[in-house]
Short mmCIF file of C-alpha atoms in Angstrom, two decimals:
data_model
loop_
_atom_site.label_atom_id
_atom_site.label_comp_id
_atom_site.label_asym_id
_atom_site.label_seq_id
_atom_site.Cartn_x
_atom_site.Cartn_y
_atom_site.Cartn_z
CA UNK A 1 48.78 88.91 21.64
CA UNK A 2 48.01 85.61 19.38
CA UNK A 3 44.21 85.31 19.26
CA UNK A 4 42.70 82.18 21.17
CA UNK A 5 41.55 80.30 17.32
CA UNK A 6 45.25 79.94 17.20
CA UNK A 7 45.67 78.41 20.96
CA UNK A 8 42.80 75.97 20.06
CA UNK A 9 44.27 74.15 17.17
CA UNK A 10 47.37 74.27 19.02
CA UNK A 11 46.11 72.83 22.21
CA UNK A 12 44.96 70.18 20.38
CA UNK A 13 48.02 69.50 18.45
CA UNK A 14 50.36 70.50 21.00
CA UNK A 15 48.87 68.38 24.14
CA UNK A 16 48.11 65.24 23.55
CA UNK A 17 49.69 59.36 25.30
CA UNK A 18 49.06 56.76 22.63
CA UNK A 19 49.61 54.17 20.36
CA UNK A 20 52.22 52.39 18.15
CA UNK A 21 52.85 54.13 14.97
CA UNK A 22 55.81 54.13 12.71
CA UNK A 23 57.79 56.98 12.96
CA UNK A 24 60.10 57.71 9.60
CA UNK A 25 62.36 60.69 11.01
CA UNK A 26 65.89 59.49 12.23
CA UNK A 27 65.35 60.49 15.53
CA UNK A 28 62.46 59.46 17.99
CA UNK A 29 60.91 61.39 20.75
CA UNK A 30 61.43 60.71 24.50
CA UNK A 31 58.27 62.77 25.38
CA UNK A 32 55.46 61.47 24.39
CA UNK A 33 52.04 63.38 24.63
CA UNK A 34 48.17 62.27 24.27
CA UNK A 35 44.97 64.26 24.68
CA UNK A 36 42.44 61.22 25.38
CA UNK A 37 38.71 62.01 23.80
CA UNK A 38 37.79 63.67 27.29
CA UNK A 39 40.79 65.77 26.99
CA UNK A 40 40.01 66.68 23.57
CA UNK A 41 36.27 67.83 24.43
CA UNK A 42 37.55 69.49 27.83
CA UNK A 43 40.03 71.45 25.55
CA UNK A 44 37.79 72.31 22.44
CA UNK A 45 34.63 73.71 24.73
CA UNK A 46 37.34 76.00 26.77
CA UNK A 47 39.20 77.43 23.85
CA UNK A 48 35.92 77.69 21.99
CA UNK A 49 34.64 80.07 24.67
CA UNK A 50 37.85 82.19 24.85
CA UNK A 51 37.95 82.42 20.94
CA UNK A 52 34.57 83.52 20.68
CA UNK A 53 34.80 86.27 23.48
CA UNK A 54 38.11 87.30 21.62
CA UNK A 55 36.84 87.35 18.22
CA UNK A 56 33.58 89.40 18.73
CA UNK A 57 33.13 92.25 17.92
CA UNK A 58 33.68 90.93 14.66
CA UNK A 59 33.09 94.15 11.66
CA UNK A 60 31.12 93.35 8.59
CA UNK A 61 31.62 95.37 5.27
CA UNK A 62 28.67 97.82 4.67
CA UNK A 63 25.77 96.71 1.96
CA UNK A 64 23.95 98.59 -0.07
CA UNK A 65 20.97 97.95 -2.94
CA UNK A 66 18.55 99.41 -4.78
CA UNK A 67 15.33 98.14 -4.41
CA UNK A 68 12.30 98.77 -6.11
CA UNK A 69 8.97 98.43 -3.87
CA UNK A 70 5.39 98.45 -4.85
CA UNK A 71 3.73 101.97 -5.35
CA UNK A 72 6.95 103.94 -4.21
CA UNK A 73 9.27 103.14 -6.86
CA UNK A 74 13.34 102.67 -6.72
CA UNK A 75 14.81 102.68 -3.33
CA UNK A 76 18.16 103.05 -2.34
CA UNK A 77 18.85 101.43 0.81
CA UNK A 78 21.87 101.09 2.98
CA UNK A 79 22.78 98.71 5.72
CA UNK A 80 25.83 99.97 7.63
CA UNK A 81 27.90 99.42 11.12
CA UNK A 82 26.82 95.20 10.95
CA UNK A 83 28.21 94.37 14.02
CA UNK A 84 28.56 90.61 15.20
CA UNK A 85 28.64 90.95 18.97
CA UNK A 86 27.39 88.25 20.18
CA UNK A 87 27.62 84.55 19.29
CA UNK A 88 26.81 81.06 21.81
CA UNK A 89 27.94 77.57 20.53
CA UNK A 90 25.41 74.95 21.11
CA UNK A 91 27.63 71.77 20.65
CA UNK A 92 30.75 70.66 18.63
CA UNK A 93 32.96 68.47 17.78
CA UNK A 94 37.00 66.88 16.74
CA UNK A 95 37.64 64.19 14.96
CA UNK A 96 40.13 62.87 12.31
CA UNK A 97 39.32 64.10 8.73
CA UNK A 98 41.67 61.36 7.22
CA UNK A 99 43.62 63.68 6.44
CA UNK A 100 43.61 66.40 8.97
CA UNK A 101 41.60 66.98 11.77
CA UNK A 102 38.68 68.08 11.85
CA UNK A 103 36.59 70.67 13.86
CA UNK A 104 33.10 71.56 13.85
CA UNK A 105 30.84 73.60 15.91
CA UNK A 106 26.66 73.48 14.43
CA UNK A 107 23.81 74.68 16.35
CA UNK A 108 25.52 78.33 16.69
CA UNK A 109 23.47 81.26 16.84
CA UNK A 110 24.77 85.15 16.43
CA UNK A 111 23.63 88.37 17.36
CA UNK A 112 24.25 91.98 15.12
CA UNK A 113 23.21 95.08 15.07
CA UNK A 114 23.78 97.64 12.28
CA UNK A 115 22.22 100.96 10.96
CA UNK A 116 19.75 101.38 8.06
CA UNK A 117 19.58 104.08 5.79
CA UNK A 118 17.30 104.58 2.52
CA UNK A 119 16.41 107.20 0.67
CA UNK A 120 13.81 108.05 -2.62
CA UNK A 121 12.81 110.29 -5.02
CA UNK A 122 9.36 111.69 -6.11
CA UNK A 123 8.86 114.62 -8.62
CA UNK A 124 9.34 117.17 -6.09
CA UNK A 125 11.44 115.40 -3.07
CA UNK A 126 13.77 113.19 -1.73
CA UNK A 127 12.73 111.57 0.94
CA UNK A 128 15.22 109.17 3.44
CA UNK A 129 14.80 108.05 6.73
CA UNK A 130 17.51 106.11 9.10
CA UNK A 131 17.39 104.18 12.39
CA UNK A 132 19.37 100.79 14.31
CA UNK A 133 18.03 97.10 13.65
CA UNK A 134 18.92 93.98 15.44
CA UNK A 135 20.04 90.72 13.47
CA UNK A 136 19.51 86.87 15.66
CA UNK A 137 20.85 84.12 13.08
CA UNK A 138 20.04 81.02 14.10
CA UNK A 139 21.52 77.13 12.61
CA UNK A 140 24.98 78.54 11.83
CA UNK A 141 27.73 75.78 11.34
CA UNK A 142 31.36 76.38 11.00
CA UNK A 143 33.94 73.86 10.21
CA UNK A 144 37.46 73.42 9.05
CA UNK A 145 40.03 70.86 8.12
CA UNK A 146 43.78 71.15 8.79
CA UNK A 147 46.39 69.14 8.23
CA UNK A 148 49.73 69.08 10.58
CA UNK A 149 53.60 67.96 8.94
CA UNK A 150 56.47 68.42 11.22
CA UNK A 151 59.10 69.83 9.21
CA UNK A 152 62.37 69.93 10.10
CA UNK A 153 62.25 69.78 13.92
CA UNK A 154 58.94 72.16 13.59
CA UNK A 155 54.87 71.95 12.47
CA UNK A 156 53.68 73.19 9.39
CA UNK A 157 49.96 73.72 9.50
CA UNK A 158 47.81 74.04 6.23
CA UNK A 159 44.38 74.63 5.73
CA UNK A 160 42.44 72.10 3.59
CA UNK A 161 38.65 72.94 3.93
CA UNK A 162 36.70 75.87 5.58
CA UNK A 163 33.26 76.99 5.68
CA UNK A 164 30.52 78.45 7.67
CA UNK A 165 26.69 77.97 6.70
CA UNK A 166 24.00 80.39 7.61
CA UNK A 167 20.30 78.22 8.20
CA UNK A 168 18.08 81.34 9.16
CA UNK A 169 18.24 85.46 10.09
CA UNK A 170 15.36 87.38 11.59
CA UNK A 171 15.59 91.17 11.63
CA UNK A 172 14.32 93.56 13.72
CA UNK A 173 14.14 97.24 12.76
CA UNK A 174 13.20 100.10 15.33
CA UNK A 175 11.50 102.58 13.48
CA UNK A 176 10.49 103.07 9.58
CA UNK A 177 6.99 101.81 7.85
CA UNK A 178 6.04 98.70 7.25
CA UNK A 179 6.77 98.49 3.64
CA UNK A 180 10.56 99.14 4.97
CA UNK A 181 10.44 96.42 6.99
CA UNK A 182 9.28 93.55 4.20
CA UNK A 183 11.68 95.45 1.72
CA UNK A 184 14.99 95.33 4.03
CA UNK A 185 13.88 91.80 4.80
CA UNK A 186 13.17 90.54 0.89
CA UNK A 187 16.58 92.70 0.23
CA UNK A 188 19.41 91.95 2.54
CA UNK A 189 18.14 88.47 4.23
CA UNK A 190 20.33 86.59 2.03
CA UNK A 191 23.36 89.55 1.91
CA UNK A 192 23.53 89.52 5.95
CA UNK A 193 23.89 85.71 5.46
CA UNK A 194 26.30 85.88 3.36
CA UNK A 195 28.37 88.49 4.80
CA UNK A 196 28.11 86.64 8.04
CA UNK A 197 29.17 83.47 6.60
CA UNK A 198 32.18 85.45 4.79
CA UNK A 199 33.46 87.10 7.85
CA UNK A 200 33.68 84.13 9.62
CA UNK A 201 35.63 82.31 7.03
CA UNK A 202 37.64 85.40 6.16
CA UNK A 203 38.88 85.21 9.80
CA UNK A 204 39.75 81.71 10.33
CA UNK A 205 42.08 81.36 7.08
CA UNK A 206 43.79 84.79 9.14
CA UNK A 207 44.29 82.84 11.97
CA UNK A 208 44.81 79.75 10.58
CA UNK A 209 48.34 81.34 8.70
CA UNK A 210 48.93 83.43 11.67
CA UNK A 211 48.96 79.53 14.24
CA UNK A 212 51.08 78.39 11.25
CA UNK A 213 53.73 80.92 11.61
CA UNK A 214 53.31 80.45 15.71
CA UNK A 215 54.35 76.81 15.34
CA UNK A 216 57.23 77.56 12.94
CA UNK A 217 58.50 79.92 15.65
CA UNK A 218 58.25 77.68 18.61
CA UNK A 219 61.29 77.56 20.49
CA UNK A 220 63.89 73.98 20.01
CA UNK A 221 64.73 74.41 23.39
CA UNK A 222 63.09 75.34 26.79
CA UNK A 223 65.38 76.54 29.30
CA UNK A 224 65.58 75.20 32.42
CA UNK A 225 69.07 77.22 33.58
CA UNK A 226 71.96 78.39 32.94
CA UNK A 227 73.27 75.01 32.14
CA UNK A 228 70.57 73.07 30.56
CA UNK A 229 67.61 73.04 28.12
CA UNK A 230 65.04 70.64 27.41
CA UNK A 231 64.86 69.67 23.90
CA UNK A 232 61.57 70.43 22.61
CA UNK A 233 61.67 69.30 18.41
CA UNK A 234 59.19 67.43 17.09
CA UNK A 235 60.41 64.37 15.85
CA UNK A 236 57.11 63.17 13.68
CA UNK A 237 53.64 64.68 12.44
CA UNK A 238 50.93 64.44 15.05
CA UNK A 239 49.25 60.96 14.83
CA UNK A 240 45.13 61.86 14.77
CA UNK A 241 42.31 59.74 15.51
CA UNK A 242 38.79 59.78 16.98
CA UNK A 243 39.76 58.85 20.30
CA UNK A 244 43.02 60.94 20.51
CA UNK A 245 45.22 62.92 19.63
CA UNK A 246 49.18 62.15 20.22
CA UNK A 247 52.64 63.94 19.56
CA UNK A 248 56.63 62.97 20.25
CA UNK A 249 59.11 65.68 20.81
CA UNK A 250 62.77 64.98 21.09
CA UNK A 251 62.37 65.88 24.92
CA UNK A 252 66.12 65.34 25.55
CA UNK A 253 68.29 67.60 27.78
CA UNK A 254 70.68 69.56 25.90
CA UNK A 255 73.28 72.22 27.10
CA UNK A 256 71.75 75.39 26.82
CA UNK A 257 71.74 77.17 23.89
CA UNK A 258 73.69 73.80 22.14
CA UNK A 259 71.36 71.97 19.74
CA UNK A 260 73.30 68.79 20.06
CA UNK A 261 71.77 65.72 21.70
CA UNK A 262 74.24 64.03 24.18
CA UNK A 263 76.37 61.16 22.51
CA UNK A 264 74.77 57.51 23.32
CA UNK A 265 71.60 59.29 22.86
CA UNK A 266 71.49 60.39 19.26
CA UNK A 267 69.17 57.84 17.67
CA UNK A 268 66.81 57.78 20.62
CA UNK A 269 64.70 54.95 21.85
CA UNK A 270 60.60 55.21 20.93
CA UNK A 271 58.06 56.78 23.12
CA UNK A 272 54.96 56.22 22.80
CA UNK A 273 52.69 55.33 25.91
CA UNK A 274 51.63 52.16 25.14
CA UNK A 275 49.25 53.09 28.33
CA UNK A 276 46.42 54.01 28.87
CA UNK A 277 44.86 57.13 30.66
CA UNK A 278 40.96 56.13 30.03
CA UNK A 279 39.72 58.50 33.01
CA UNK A 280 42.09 61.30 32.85
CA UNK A 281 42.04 64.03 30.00
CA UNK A 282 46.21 63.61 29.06
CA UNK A 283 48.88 61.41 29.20
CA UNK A 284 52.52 62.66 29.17
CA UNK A 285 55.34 59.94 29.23
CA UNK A 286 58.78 60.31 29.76
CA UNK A 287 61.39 57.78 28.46
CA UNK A 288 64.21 57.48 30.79
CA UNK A 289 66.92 58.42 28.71
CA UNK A 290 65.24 62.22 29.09
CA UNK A 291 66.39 61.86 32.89
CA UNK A 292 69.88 60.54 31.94
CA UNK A 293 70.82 63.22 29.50
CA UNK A 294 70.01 65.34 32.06
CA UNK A 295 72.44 63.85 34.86
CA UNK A 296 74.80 63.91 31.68
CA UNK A 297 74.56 67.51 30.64
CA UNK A 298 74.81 68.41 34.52
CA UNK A 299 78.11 66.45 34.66
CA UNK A 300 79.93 67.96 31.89
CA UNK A 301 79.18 71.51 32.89
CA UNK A 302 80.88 70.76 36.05
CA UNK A 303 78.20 71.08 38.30
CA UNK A 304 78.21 67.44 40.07
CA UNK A 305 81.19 68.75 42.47
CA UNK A 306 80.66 69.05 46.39
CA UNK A 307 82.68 70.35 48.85
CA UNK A 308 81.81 69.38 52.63
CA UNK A 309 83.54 71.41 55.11
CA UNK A 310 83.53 71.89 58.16
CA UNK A 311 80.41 74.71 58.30
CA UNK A 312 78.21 71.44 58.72
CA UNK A 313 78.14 70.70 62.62
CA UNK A 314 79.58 67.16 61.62
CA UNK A 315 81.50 65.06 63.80
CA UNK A 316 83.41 63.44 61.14
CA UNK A 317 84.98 66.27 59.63
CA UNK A 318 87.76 65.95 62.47
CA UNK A 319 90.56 63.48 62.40
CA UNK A 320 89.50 62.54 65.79
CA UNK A 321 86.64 60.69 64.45
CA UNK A 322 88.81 58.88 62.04
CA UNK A 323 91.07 57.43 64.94
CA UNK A 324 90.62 53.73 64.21
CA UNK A 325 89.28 54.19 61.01
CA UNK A 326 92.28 55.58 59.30
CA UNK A 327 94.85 55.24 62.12
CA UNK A 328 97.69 56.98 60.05
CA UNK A 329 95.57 59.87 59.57
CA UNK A 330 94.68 60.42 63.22
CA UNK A 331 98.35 59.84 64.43
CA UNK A 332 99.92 62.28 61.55
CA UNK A 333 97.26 65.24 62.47
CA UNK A 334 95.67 64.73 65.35
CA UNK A 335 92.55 66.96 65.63
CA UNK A 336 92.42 68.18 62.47
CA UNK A 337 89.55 69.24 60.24
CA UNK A 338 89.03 67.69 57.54
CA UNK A 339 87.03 68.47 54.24
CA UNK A 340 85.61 66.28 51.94
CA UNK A 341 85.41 66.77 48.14
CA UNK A 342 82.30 64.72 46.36
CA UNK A 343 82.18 64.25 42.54
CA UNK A 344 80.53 62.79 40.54
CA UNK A 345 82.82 60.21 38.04
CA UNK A 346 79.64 59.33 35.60
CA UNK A 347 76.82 60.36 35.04
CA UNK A 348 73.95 58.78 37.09
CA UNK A 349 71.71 55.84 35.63
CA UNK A 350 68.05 55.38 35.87
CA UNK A 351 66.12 52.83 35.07
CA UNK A 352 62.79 52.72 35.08
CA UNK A 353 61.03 49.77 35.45
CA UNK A 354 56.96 48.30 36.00
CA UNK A 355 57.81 48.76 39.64
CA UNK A 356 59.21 52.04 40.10
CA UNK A 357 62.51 53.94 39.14
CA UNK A 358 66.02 53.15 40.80
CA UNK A 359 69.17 55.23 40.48
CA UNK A 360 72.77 54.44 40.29
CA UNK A 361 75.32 57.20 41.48
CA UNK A 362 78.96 57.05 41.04
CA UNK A 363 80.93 58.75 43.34
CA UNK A 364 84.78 59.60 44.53
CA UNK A 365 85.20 61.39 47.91
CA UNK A 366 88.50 62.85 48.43
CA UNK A 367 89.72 62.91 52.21
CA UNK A 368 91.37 66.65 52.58
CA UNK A 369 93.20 67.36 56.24
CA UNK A 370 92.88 71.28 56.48
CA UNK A 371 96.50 72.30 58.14
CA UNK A 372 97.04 76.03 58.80
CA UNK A 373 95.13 77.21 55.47
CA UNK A 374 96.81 74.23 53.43
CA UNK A 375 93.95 71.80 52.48
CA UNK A 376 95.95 68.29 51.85
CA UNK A 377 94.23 65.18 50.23
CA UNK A 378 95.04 61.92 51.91
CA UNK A 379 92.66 59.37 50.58
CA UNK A 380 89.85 58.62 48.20
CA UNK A 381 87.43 56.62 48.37
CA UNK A 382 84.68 55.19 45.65
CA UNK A 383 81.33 54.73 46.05
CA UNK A 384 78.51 53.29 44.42
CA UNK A 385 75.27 54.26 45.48
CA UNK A 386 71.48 52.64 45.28
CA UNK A 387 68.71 54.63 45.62
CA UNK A 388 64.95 54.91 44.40
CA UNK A 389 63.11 57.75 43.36
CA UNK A 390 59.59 59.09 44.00
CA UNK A 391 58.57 61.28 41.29
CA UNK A 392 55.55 63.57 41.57
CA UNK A 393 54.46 66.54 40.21
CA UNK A 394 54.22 69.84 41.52
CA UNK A 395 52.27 72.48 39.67
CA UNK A 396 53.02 72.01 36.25
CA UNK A 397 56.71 70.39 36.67
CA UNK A 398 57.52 66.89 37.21
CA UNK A 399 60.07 66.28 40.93
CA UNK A 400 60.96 64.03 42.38
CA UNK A 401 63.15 62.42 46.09
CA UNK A 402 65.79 60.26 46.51
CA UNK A 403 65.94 57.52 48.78
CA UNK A 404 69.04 55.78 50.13
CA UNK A 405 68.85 52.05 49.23
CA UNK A 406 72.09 50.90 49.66
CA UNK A 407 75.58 51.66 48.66
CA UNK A 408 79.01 49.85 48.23
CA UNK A 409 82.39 51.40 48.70
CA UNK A 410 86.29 50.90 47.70
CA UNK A 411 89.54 52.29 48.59
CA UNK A 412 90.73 54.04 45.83
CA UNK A 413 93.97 55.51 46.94
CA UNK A 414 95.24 56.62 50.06
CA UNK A 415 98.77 58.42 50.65
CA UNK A 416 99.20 57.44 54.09
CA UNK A 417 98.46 54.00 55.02
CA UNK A 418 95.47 51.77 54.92
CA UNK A 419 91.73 52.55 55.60
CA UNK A 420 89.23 49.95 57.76
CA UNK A 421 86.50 50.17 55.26
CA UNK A 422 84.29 48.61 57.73
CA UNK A 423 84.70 50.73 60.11
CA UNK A 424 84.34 53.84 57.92
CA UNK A 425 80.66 52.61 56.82
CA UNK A 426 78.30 54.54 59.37
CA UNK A 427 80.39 57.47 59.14
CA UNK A 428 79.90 57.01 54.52
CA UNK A 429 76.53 56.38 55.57
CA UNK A 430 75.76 59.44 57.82
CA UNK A 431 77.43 61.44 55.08
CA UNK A 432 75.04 59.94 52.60
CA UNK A 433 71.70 60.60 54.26
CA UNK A 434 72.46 63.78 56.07
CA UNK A 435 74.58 66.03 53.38
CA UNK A 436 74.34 64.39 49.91
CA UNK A 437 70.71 62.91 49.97
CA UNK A 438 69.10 65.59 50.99
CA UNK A 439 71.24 68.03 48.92
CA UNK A 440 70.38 66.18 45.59
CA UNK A 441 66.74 66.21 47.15
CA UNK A 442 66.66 70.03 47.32
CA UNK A 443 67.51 70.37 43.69
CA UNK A 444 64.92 67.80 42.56
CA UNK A 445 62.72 69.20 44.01
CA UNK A 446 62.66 72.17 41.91
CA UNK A 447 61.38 70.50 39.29
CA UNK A 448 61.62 70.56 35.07
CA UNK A 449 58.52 71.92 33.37
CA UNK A 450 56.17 69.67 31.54
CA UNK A 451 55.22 70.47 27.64
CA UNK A 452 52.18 72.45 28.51
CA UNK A 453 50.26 75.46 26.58
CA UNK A 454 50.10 78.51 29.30
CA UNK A 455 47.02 79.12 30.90
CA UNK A 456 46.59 74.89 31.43
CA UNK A 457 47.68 73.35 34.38
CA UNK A 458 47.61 69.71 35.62
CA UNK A 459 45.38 68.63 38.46
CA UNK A 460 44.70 65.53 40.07
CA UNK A 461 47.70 64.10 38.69
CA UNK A 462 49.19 60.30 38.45
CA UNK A 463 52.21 58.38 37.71
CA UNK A 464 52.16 55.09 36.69
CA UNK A 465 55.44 52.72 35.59
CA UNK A 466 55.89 50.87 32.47
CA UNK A 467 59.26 49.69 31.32
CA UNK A 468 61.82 52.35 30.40
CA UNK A 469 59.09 55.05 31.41
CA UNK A 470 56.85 56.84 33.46
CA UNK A 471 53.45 58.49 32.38
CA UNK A 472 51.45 61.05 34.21
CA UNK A 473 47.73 60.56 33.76
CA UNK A 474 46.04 63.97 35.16
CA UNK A 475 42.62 65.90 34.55
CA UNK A 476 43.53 69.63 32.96
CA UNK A 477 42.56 72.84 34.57
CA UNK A 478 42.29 75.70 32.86
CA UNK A 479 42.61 79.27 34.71
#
């Protein structure tokens, strides 16, 4: 399991909604992500907490000197089993190292305990002695400076400055004379210090290599199903400042397990907020081409095709129904069932605009007569249909609902005379609101998952409109 250091530099790369910057990749992200100030401090004191707990009990090499004290002589003394196992961050800090980003936590104060061991000679002995001691250091500051490049769809992370500072160490030793005590304290004060200011170092430039081979091995895609994947690249190097922190991934739907972006879609369209989330922690937008490679991807993998038969308790999937609608019909099979086969001939649009998002679905649906297990088509009729959509978001996924708006309708071919296409209206629209909108609903409703780290969730979420986009300001909730 990656150790939590890792998942804090990463939450603060990886989550972040923002501000113009030039962007000098080809392509340009349709997901854009900013961790406001709040966000950055919410994120920093959590992960801070889980590192710590994770990292501790934290081992410290063995030290041992000879040391020569007043009226005994040489001593050889031996400090063993140093044992961090405790350490509380007062207050700290992120901000943009120009380059890099910066992270500092001061004020920190660590608890050991260890096992001393010394031993003498006189003319005619040896004499040693051994016992347990306690260790409080107290002023410690740690800081470090990394820099972030994305790198061929990927992040490569690289350490430019770490260090850890040691103010002050008081030791306590259970058992032994006094002239052990002062001689431990003159003899290892500074060693402890430096061993604790070592180990800590020692173990961020670890975890600092081991997060940089994490975000090389990131997944490009994140699967949604068996058809689709959302494109998850990163299209430029994080943009850092004091007051955020923002990133743009592709965020385009793909077929899964294909790496190509849709045609029309290639060179992108830029993401960044341009909005601001000044009371929520994160900002996540979503350009609306991410929605329209996804009706796109859907569509080529066959999978806008629906059959309506006559297991619905419809009573327009009889002939009788369609007496003075399609007279023809009616008089050539009289009381027949019918079926009716609804595909998709484009892919939808959306547009998203300062006043919410509306949807454009093309449709043909094919007029079968069912006639002793033959299933004949008749007619077919085109349809263009209106509708809005209400996103929201549901756990950690952004859904959404369809509703009917309006729709217009032509007579695309028919093999036995003419349709009334005014009369065939209600019975288009009841077949709109009762099979297809609520179909499409049911699948929307599922959901696509936001770019989140695990273990963070959004909470008190909300969606706001600006043109070609939504963004979904929300607090973050750790569990």
């Amino acid at each position: 399991m990656a150790h939590p250091l890792i998942f804090l530099v990463a939450y603060l790369v990886l989550i972040p909604a923002g501000t113009a910057h030039n962007l000098e990749s080809n392509e340009e992200g349709h997901v854009s992500l900013l961790l406001s100030s709040k966000g950055v401090d919410f994120a920093k004191d959590v992960l801070i907490n889980k590192a710590v707990s994770t990292i501790i009990p934290l081992q410290l090499p063995d030290i041992e000197k000879s040391v020569k004290i007043p009226l005994i002589g040489k001593v050889r003394m031996i400090l063993s089993n140093i044992t961090i196992f405790s350490v509380n961050v007062s207050s700290s800090y992120v901000e943009n190292g120009n380059p890099g980003l910066v992270l500092v936590a001061s004020g920190a104060t660590a608890s050991l305990s260890m096992k001393w061991a010394y031993s003498y000679s006189t003319w005619l002995i040896v004499i040693s002695d051994s016992g347990d001691a306690s260790v409080q250091v107290k002023g410690m500051e740690v800081g470090l400076t990394v820099a972030f490049k994305e790198q061929g769809g990927t992040l490569e992370l690289s350490l430019l400055d770490c260090g850890c500072h040691v103010q002050d160490i008081t030791i306590k030793l259970n058992g032994g004379a006094s002239w052990l005590y002062q001689g431990i304290v003159d003899a290892f004060q500074g060693s402890i210090g430096s061993a604790v200011e070592n180990a800590i170092s020692k173990k961020i430039k670890e975890e600092i290599g081991k997060l940089d081979s994490l975000l090389q091995s990131l997944p490009k895609q994140i699967p949604i199903d068996h058809v689709a994947a959302l494109n998850t690249t990163f299209v430029d190097s994080p943009v850092l400042s004091n007051s955020f922190i923002e990133i743009e991934i592709s965020g385009l739907f793909t077929a899964n397990g294909d790496f190509a972006v849709p045609r029309n879609y290639d060179k992108g369209k830029k993401s960044s907020l341009f909005y601001n989330c000044p009371a929520k922690m994160i900002g996540i937008s979503l350009h609306e081409d991410v929605f329209n490679t996804a009706g796109l991807v859907y569509l080529n993998a066959g999978c806008m095709h629906w059959t309506v038969d006559n297991s619905l308790d419809h009573s327009f999937l009889n002939t009788a129904a369609w007496k003075y609608i399609y007279p023809q019909l009616y008089l050539q099979y009289p009381n027949h069932d019918l079926s009716l086969n609804i595909s998709a001939t484009s892919s939808p649009e959306v547009k998203i605009a300062k006043n919410g998002i509306n949807v454009t679905i093309y449709l043909d649906v094919t007029v079968n007569v069912l006639d002793d297990g033959k299933v004949i088509p008749v007619a077919c009729i085109s349809l263009d249909i209106y509708a809005s959509c209400s996103p929201q978001v549901l756990w950690n996924k952004i859904a959404g609902t369809l509703k009917l708006k309006s729709f217009t309708m032509s007579l695309k071919w028919s093999k036995i005379g003419n349709v009334h296409l005014d009369l065939l209206q209600p019975v288009i629209l009841a077949l709109l609101e009762t099979v297809f909108i609520p179909y499409v609903n049911l699948h929307l409703m599922r959901g696509f998952p936001l770019p989140l780290i695990h273990g963070f969730s959004l909470q008190n979420a909300e969606i706001h409109y600006t043109e070609s986009k939504i963004v979904t300001c929300s607090n973050l909730l750790y569990t």
